[in-house]
Short mmCIF file of C-alpha atoms in Angstrom, two decimals:
data_model
loop_
_atom_site.label_atom_id
_atom_site.label_comp_id
_atom_site.label_asym_id
_atom_site.label_seq_id
_atom_site.Cartn_x
_atom_site.Cartn_y
_atom_site.Cartn_z
CA ARG A 1 -87.73 102.59 109.89
CA LEU A 2 -90.93 104.54 109.41
CA ARG A 3 -90.94 105.69 113.02
CA ALA A 4 -87.36 106.87 112.67
CA LEU A 5 -88.25 108.70 109.48
CA ASN A 6 -91.20 110.40 111.13
CA ARG A 7 -89.04 111.38 114.04
CA LEU A 8 -86.50 112.87 111.65
CA GLN A 9 -89.25 114.88 109.95
CA VAL A 10 -90.41 116.16 113.32
CA ILE A 11 -86.86 117.15 114.23
CA LEU A 12 -86.33 118.89 110.89
CA GLN A 13 -89.64 120.70 111.23
CA HIS A 14 -88.57 121.78 114.72
CA LEU A 15 -85.19 123.03 113.50
CA LYS A 16 -86.84 125.01 110.75
CA MET A 17 -89.10 126.58 113.37
CA SER A 18 -86.42 127.30 115.89
CA LYS A 19 -84.00 129.26 113.77
CA GLN A 20 -84.86 132.25 115.99
CA THR A 21 -85.65 130.39 119.17
CA ASP A 22 -82.22 130.63 120.74
CA SER A 23 -83.20 130.60 124.40
CA THR A 24 -80.88 133.51 125.19
CA ALA A 25 -82.60 135.79 122.67
CA GLU A 26 -84.58 138.57 124.34
CA VAL A 27 -87.55 137.97 122.09
CA LEU A 28 -88.50 134.70 120.38
CA LEU A 29 -90.39 134.85 117.08
CA GLU A 30 -91.86 131.57 115.90
CA LYS A 31 -94.42 130.27 113.49
CA LYS A 32 -96.50 127.35 114.75
CA GLY A 33 -99.38 126.09 112.67
CA GLY A 34 -101.31 129.14 111.51
CA ALA A 35 -100.07 131.26 114.40
CA GLY A 36 -97.19 133.70 114.65
CA ILE A 37 -95.94 133.65 118.23
CA ILE A 38 -94.03 136.45 119.95
CA THR A 39 -92.44 135.49 123.27
CA LEU A 40 -90.92 138.24 125.40
CA ASN A 41 -87.89 136.54 126.92
CA ARG A 42 -86.20 138.74 129.53
CA PRO A 43 -87.57 137.06 132.65
CA LYS A 44 -84.95 138.60 134.96
CA ALA A 45 -86.04 142.06 133.79
CA LEU A 46 -89.71 141.02 134.00
CA ASN A 47 -89.73 141.03 130.18
CA ALA A 48 -89.31 144.81 130.00
CA LEU A 49 -89.08 146.02 126.41
CA ASN A 50 -85.83 147.42 125.11
CA LEU A 51 -85.13 148.92 121.70
CA PRO A 52 -83.63 145.77 120.11
CA MET A 53 -86.76 143.79 121.09
CA ILE A 54 -89.02 146.48 119.64
CA GLN A 55 -86.96 146.52 116.44
CA GLN A 56 -87.43 142.77 116.03
CA ILE A 57 -91.14 142.59 116.86
CA TYR A 58 -92.31 145.44 114.63
CA PRO A 59 -91.15 144.07 111.24
CA GLN A 60 -92.30 140.58 112.23
CA ILE A 61 -95.85 141.76 112.91
CA LYS A 62 -95.80 143.56 109.57
CA ALA A 63 -94.53 140.42 107.79
CA TRP A 64 -97.12 138.13 109.42
CA GLU A 65 -99.83 140.62 108.54
CA GLN A 66 -98.97 140.13 104.85
CA ASP A 67 -98.49 136.34 105.07
CA PRO A 68 -101.52 134.37 103.79
CA GLU A 69 -100.43 131.38 105.93
CA THR A 70 -100.56 133.33 109.20
CA PHE A 71 -104.05 133.62 110.65
CA LEU A 72 -103.38 135.04 114.07
CA ILE A 73 -100.62 136.49 116.24
CA ILE A 74 -100.07 135.51 119.86
CA ILE A 75 -97.86 137.47 122.27
CA LYS A 76 -96.79 136.20 125.71
CA GLY A 77 -94.00 136.49 128.28
CA THR A 78 -91.67 133.95 129.90
CA GLY A 79 -90.73 133.31 133.51
CA GLY A 80 -94.15 133.05 135.12
CA LYS A 81 -94.00 136.43 136.89
CA ALA A 82 -94.68 138.99 134.21
CA PHE A 83 -96.14 139.41 130.76
CA CYS A 84 -94.16 142.65 130.44
CA ALA A 85 -93.50 145.07 133.27
CA GLY A 86 -92.84 148.07 131.02
CA GLY A 87 -90.13 149.69 128.96
CA ASP A 88 -86.43 149.68 129.69
CA ILE A 89 -86.57 152.88 131.74
CA ARG A 90 -83.02 152.63 133.09
CA ALA A 91 -81.47 152.57 129.61
CA ILE A 92 -83.54 155.59 128.59
CA THR A 93 -82.50 157.44 131.76
CA GLU A 94 -78.81 156.79 131.11
CA ALA A 95 -79.19 157.89 127.50
CA GLY A 96 -81.07 161.04 128.46
CA LYS A 97 -78.39 162.14 130.88
CA VAL A 98 -75.73 162.12 128.15
CA GLY A 99 -77.99 163.40 125.37
CA ASP A 100 -77.97 160.09 123.48
CA LYS A 101 -80.59 159.74 120.77
CA LEU A 102 -82.00 156.56 122.35
CA THR A 103 -84.42 158.97 124.06
CA GLN A 104 -85.90 159.61 120.61
CA ASP A 105 -85.37 156.21 119.01
CA PHE A 106 -86.90 154.24 121.85
CA PHE A 107 -90.18 156.18 122.06
CA ARG A 108 -90.41 156.45 118.29
CA GLY A 109 -89.92 152.69 117.91
CA GLU A 110 -92.23 151.81 120.78
CA TYR A 111 -95.10 153.98 119.60
CA ARG A 112 -94.78 152.67 116.04
CA LEU A 113 -95.06 149.18 117.51
CA ASN A 114 -98.14 150.20 119.54
CA ASN A 115 -99.69 151.48 116.33
CA ALA A 116 -98.82 148.25 114.49
CA VAL A 117 -100.67 146.32 117.21
CA GLY A 118 -103.63 148.71 117.08
CA THR A 119 -103.96 148.52 113.29
CA CYS A 120 -103.04 144.83 112.89
CA LYS A 121 -105.22 143.16 110.26
CA LYS A 122 -104.69 139.70 111.73
CA PRO A 123 -106.39 138.78 115.01
CA TYR A 124 -103.93 139.57 117.80
CA VAL A 125 -104.10 137.66 121.08
CA ALA A 126 -102.15 138.91 124.10
CA LEU A 127 -101.79 136.49 127.01
CA ILE A 128 -101.31 139.02 129.81
CA ASP A 129 -100.39 136.58 132.57
CA GLY A 130 -98.57 138.29 135.46
CA ILE A 131 -97.35 141.89 135.70
CA THR A 132 -98.55 144.03 132.78
CA MET A 133 -97.55 147.67 133.10
CA GLY A 134 -96.53 150.59 130.89
CA GLY A 135 -94.89 149.22 127.76
CA GLY A 136 -96.49 145.82 128.40
CA VAL A 137 -99.89 147.45 128.21
CA GLY A 138 -98.84 149.11 124.93
CA VAL A 139 -98.15 145.78 123.18
CA SER A 140 -101.38 144.19 124.43
CA VAL A 141 -104.25 146.60 125.04
CA HIS A 142 -104.56 147.82 121.43
CA GLY A 143 -104.92 144.26 120.09
CA HIS A 144 -108.21 142.44 119.45
CA PHE A 145 -108.01 140.02 122.38
CA ARG A 146 -106.41 140.38 125.82
CA VAL A 147 -106.54 137.32 128.06
CA ALA A 148 -106.03 138.05 131.76
CA THR A 149 -105.48 135.45 134.50
CA GLU A 150 -105.63 135.38 138.30
CA LYS A 151 -101.94 136.41 138.20
CA THR A 152 -102.43 139.53 136.09
CA VAL A 153 -101.44 142.84 137.70
CA PHE A 154 -102.25 145.89 135.58
CA ALA A 155 -101.05 149.43 136.23
CA MET A 156 -99.94 152.58 134.48
CA PRO A 157 -97.67 153.94 137.25
CA GLU A 158 -95.89 156.61 135.21
CA THR A 159 -96.89 159.72 137.17
CA ALA A 160 -94.77 158.36 140.04
CA ILE A 161 -91.62 158.57 137.90
CA GLY A 162 -92.17 161.94 136.27
CA LEU A 163 -93.61 160.49 133.08
CA PHE A 164 -97.21 160.06 131.86
CA PRO A 165 -99.24 156.96 130.90
CA ASP A 166 -97.98 156.72 127.33
CA VAL A 167 -98.03 153.83 124.78
CA GLY A 168 -101.48 155.00 123.69
CA GLY A 169 -102.76 155.57 127.23
CA GLY A 170 -104.31 158.79 125.99
CA TYR A 171 -106.43 156.65 123.67
CA PHE A 172 -107.62 153.69 125.75
CA LEU A 173 -107.82 155.21 129.25
CA PRO A 174 -110.41 157.95 128.57
CA ARG A 175 -112.49 155.33 126.72
CA LEU A 176 -112.95 153.15 129.81
CA SER A 177 -116.32 153.59 131.52
CA GLY A 178 -116.93 156.79 133.44
CA LYS A 179 -113.79 158.44 134.77
CA VAL A 180 -112.05 155.24 135.85
CA GLY A 181 -109.34 155.69 133.20
CA TYR A 182 -108.49 159.14 134.59
CA TYR A 183 -108.35 157.67 138.07
CA LEU A 184 -106.02 154.83 136.98
CA ALA A 185 -103.80 157.24 135.03
CA LEU A 186 -103.35 159.84 137.74
CA THR A 187 -103.03 157.57 140.78
CA GLY A 188 -101.26 154.59 139.15
CA CYS A 189 -103.77 152.32 140.95
CA ARG A 190 -103.06 148.59 140.43
CA LEU A 191 -105.78 146.20 139.35
CA LYS A 192 -105.46 142.45 139.77
CA GLY A 193 -106.94 139.35 138.18
CA ARG A 194 -110.59 139.53 137.21
CA ASP A 195 -110.70 143.28 137.91
CA VAL A 196 -108.55 143.78 134.80
CA LEU A 197 -111.41 142.22 132.83
CA LYS A 198 -114.12 144.11 134.68
CA VAL A 199 -112.55 147.48 133.99
CA GLY A 200 -112.34 146.68 130.27
CA ILE A 201 -108.58 146.27 129.86
CA ALA A 202 -108.87 142.50 129.25
CA THR A 203 -111.44 140.87 126.97
CA HIS A 204 -111.24 137.38 128.51
CA PHE A 205 -110.29 135.74 131.80
CA VAL A 206 -108.67 132.29 131.86
CA GLU A 207 -106.90 130.32 134.57
CA SER A 208 -103.14 130.78 134.33
CA GLU A 209 -102.44 127.05 134.17
CA LYS A 210 -104.87 126.65 131.26
CA LEU A 211 -102.91 129.04 129.02
CA PRO A 212 -100.65 126.36 127.46
CA ALA A 213 -103.77 124.37 126.47
CA LEU A 214 -105.44 127.52 125.13
CA GLU A 215 -102.35 128.36 123.11
CA LYS A 216 -102.23 124.83 121.70
CA ASP A 217 -105.89 125.05 120.68
CA LEU A 218 -105.33 128.47 119.06
CA ILE A 219 -102.38 127.07 117.06
CA ALA A 220 -104.47 124.05 115.99
CA LEU A 221 -107.28 126.18 114.49
CA LYS A 222 -107.49 125.69 110.74
CA SER A 223 -107.48 129.03 108.85
CA PRO A 224 -109.62 130.60 111.57
CA SER A 225 -111.71 133.73 111.29
CA LYS A 226 -111.76 136.33 114.07
CA GLU A 227 -115.12 134.87 115.12
CA LYS A 228 -113.67 131.35 115.45
CA ILE A 229 -110.84 132.70 117.60
CA ALA A 230 -113.37 134.61 119.73
CA ASP A 231 -115.46 131.43 120.12
CA LEU A 232 -112.45 129.48 121.37
CA LEU A 233 -111.47 132.23 123.83
CA ASN A 234 -115.09 132.49 125.01
CA SER A 235 -115.26 128.74 125.68
CA TYR A 236 -112.18 128.92 127.94
CA HIS A 237 -113.48 132.10 129.56
CA MET A 238 -116.88 130.55 130.34
CA LYS A 239 -115.25 127.52 131.99
CA CYS A 240 -113.14 129.62 134.33
CA THR A 241 -114.73 130.00 137.76
CA ILE A 242 -111.86 131.62 139.72
CA ASP A 243 -113.08 134.73 141.62
CA GLN A 244 -116.35 134.63 139.70
CA GLU A 245 -118.31 135.81 142.72
CA LYS A 246 -115.92 138.61 143.61
CA GLU A 247 -117.19 142.15 143.21
CA PHE A 248 -115.19 144.63 141.13
CA VAL A 249 -112.72 146.19 143.57
CA LEU A 250 -113.68 149.76 142.57
CA ASP A 251 -117.42 149.11 142.50
CA GLU A 252 -118.22 150.85 145.78
CA HIS A 253 -116.08 153.85 144.76
CA MET A 254 -117.25 154.31 141.15
CA GLU A 255 -119.70 157.07 141.94
CA LYS A 256 -117.00 159.05 143.75
CA ILE A 257 -114.42 158.34 141.04
CA ASN A 258 -116.81 159.59 138.36
CA SER A 259 -117.59 162.82 140.18
CA LEU A 260 -114.20 163.60 141.74
CA PHE A 261 -112.12 162.87 138.63
CA SER A 262 -114.38 164.73 136.23
CA ALA A 263 -112.91 168.14 137.11
CA ASN A 264 -111.24 170.22 134.38
CA SER A 265 -107.97 170.84 136.22
CA MET A 266 -105.72 169.06 138.69
CA GLU A 267 -106.22 171.86 141.21
CA GLU A 268 -109.97 171.31 140.98
CA ILE A 269 -109.61 167.52 141.42
CA VAL A 270 -107.53 168.12 144.56
CA LYS A 271 -110.08 170.63 145.85
CA LYS A 272 -112.93 168.18 145.26
CA LEU A 273 -111.04 165.40 147.06
CA LYS A 274 -110.43 167.68 150.06
CA GLN A 275 -114.06 168.76 150.14
CA ASP A 276 -115.24 165.16 149.92
CA GLY A 277 -113.14 164.19 152.93
CA SER A 278 -114.10 160.48 152.84
CA PRO A 279 -111.41 157.87 153.65
CA PHE A 280 -111.32 156.96 149.95
CA ALA A 281 -110.86 160.60 148.89
CA MET A 282 -108.15 161.20 151.48
CA LYS A 283 -106.28 158.11 150.33
CA GLN A 284 -106.34 159.37 146.72
CA LEU A 285 -105.14 162.78 147.88
CA GLU A 286 -102.23 161.17 149.69
CA THR A 287 -101.33 159.23 146.52
CA LEU A 288 -101.56 162.27 144.24
CA ASN A 289 -99.35 164.26 146.62
CA LYS A 290 -96.51 161.82 145.93
CA MET A 291 -96.74 162.17 142.16
CA SER A 292 -94.89 164.61 139.95
CA PRO A 293 -97.09 167.74 139.70
CA THR A 294 -95.88 168.25 136.13
CA SER A 295 -96.78 164.66 135.23
CA LEU A 296 -100.24 165.02 136.73
CA LYS A 297 -100.98 168.12 134.67
CA LEU A 298 -99.63 166.61 131.46
CA THR A 299 -101.59 163.40 132.06
CA LEU A 300 -104.93 165.08 132.72
CA ARG A 301 -104.63 167.10 129.53
CA GLN A 302 -103.33 164.09 127.56
CA LEU A 303 -106.45 162.09 128.47
CA ARG A 304 -108.88 164.95 127.94
CA GLU A 305 -107.48 165.59 124.47
CA GLY A 306 -106.97 161.91 123.65
CA ALA A 307 -110.63 161.16 124.32
CA SER A 308 -111.58 162.52 120.89
CA MET A 309 -108.43 161.60 118.92
CA SER A 310 -107.53 158.59 116.80
CA LEU A 311 -104.86 156.23 118.11
CA GLN A 312 -102.41 157.70 115.58
CA GLU A 313 -103.07 161.26 116.73
CA VAL A 314 -102.69 160.17 120.36
CA LEU A 315 -99.33 158.49 119.71
CA GLN A 316 -98.12 161.58 117.91
CA MET A 317 -99.17 163.75 120.85
CA GLU A 318 -97.53 161.34 123.31
CA TYR A 319 -94.29 161.39 121.35
CA ARG A 320 -94.19 165.18 121.81
CA LEU A 321 -94.82 164.74 125.53
CA SER A 322 -92.14 162.05 125.82
CA GLN A 323 -89.56 164.41 124.35
CA ALA A 324 -90.65 167.20 126.70
CA CYS A 325 -90.19 164.82 129.67
CA MET A 326 -86.74 163.79 128.39
CA LYS A 327 -85.71 167.46 128.47
CA GLY A 328 -87.19 168.06 131.92
CA HIS A 329 -86.16 167.35 135.50
CA ASP A 330 -88.83 165.12 137.00
CA PHE A 331 -88.33 161.99 134.90
CA TYR A 332 -84.69 161.60 135.94
CA GLU A 333 -85.50 162.43 139.55
CA GLY A 334 -88.45 160.00 139.60
CA VAL A 335 -86.39 157.14 138.19
CA ARG A 336 -83.67 157.89 140.74
CA ALA A 337 -86.08 157.87 143.67
CA VAL A 338 -88.21 154.90 142.65
CA LEU A 339 -85.89 152.59 140.68
CA ILE A 340 -82.26 153.44 141.43
CA ASP A 341 -81.78 154.74 144.99
CA LYS A 342 -85.25 153.47 145.97
CA ASP A 343 -85.58 156.09 148.70
CA GLN A 344 -89.13 156.79 147.41
CA SER A 345 -88.76 160.51 148.10
CA PRO A 346 -88.38 162.35 144.81
CA LYS A 347 -87.80 166.11 144.90
CA TRP A 348 -90.07 167.34 142.14
CA LYS A 349 -89.44 170.64 140.34
CA PRO A 350 -91.80 172.46 140.41
CA ALA A 351 -92.91 170.95 143.71
CA ALA A 352 -96.53 172.17 143.66
CA LEU A 353 -99.34 171.96 141.09
CA GLU A 354 -99.85 175.73 141.25
CA GLU A 355 -96.29 176.24 140.03
CA VAL A 356 -96.75 174.20 136.84
CA THR A 357 -97.93 176.94 134.49
CA ASP A 358 -100.42 176.54 131.65
CA GLU A 359 -97.78 178.03 129.39
CA PHE A 360 -95.33 175.26 130.31
CA VAL A 361 -97.96 172.57 129.72
CA ASP A 362 -98.94 174.11 126.36
CA ASN A 363 -95.31 174.02 125.26
CA CYS A 364 -95.06 170.29 125.94
CA PHE A 365 -97.91 169.65 123.46
CA LYS A 366 -96.43 171.76 120.65
CA PRO A 367 -95.62 170.05 117.31
CA LEU A 368 -91.97 169.16 116.76
CA GLY A 369 -91.89 169.94 113.03
CA ASN A 370 -89.61 167.50 111.22
CA ASP A 371 -89.00 165.64 114.46
CA ASP A 372 -92.67 164.71 114.92
CA LEU A 373 -93.57 161.02 115.03
CA LYS A 374 -94.53 159.72 111.59
CA LEU A 375 -96.84 156.72 111.49
#
């Protein structure tokens, strides 16, 4: 009888918990122990964020922040391939073509969510197992703890689709050591596994198969402080020996990255790369030549300005840039070439850096009056 009763209590407890855990829901929001858990649940779309997901996560973070029984927030993805591969670019493209206001609502909602993560008063733990790009970086990198694994693939590949590394990229990228953030932003270079930790995107590195145990231990912590959470993450991190001996993939190039990407203009960066002439420099030149010239110019300025701004100021600036890109040509052309037709040969307009005028770039950064992002 007692066993049956206990089992009933367990089932009831589970039902209470799973009122939102319908497995078809695109995002699952659960409370387990002292932890609020956000699970991105669009595995077929590599957990890409769409507006309905954003609109569910934002108020939940705000509610947990106020809840005295919630001591930490954990965010993760399902499916084993990706934490979150970005934002729902296709939907935004479709909306932009017909002048639908999703092009405003999406970026507004996403950047507000990025700010909620960046200002969250409760310790926020992102388990960035698998592909973590664009929008996935935005819901992880601004939090207190980011746990990478051997499966993590980080990139901000936006210049290849006529966009710019948004979601607060203008805040965290220029704050990475040397000029590596500028390099990652302009070239869209991918980093894998432990390199994501070494560059400063992740705070901890844990074996992918140990994540369920880590999550269980985080949930089991009794009213933990940030320090206690850090101690637990550190203990897992210290035990992980995968790729421990491996050198940081960009190590041998850091000196070049720091000098070549420190120029004040894109034209100057290109000139420096040509003058350098090393295989590494030529490879970067080849990559930059494929990117939208407009995106490259916007991105360089975004990072240079963002370096001395608060996260809120950066998100406001990026909202202005997002709206400029929605009105332009390159974003739609980039999405067509990379994601829809997949011919990988976008026809950028303007086609050369020299043709993207300072006046045009200045206009993209101008305040939008009543339409500005309010945080």
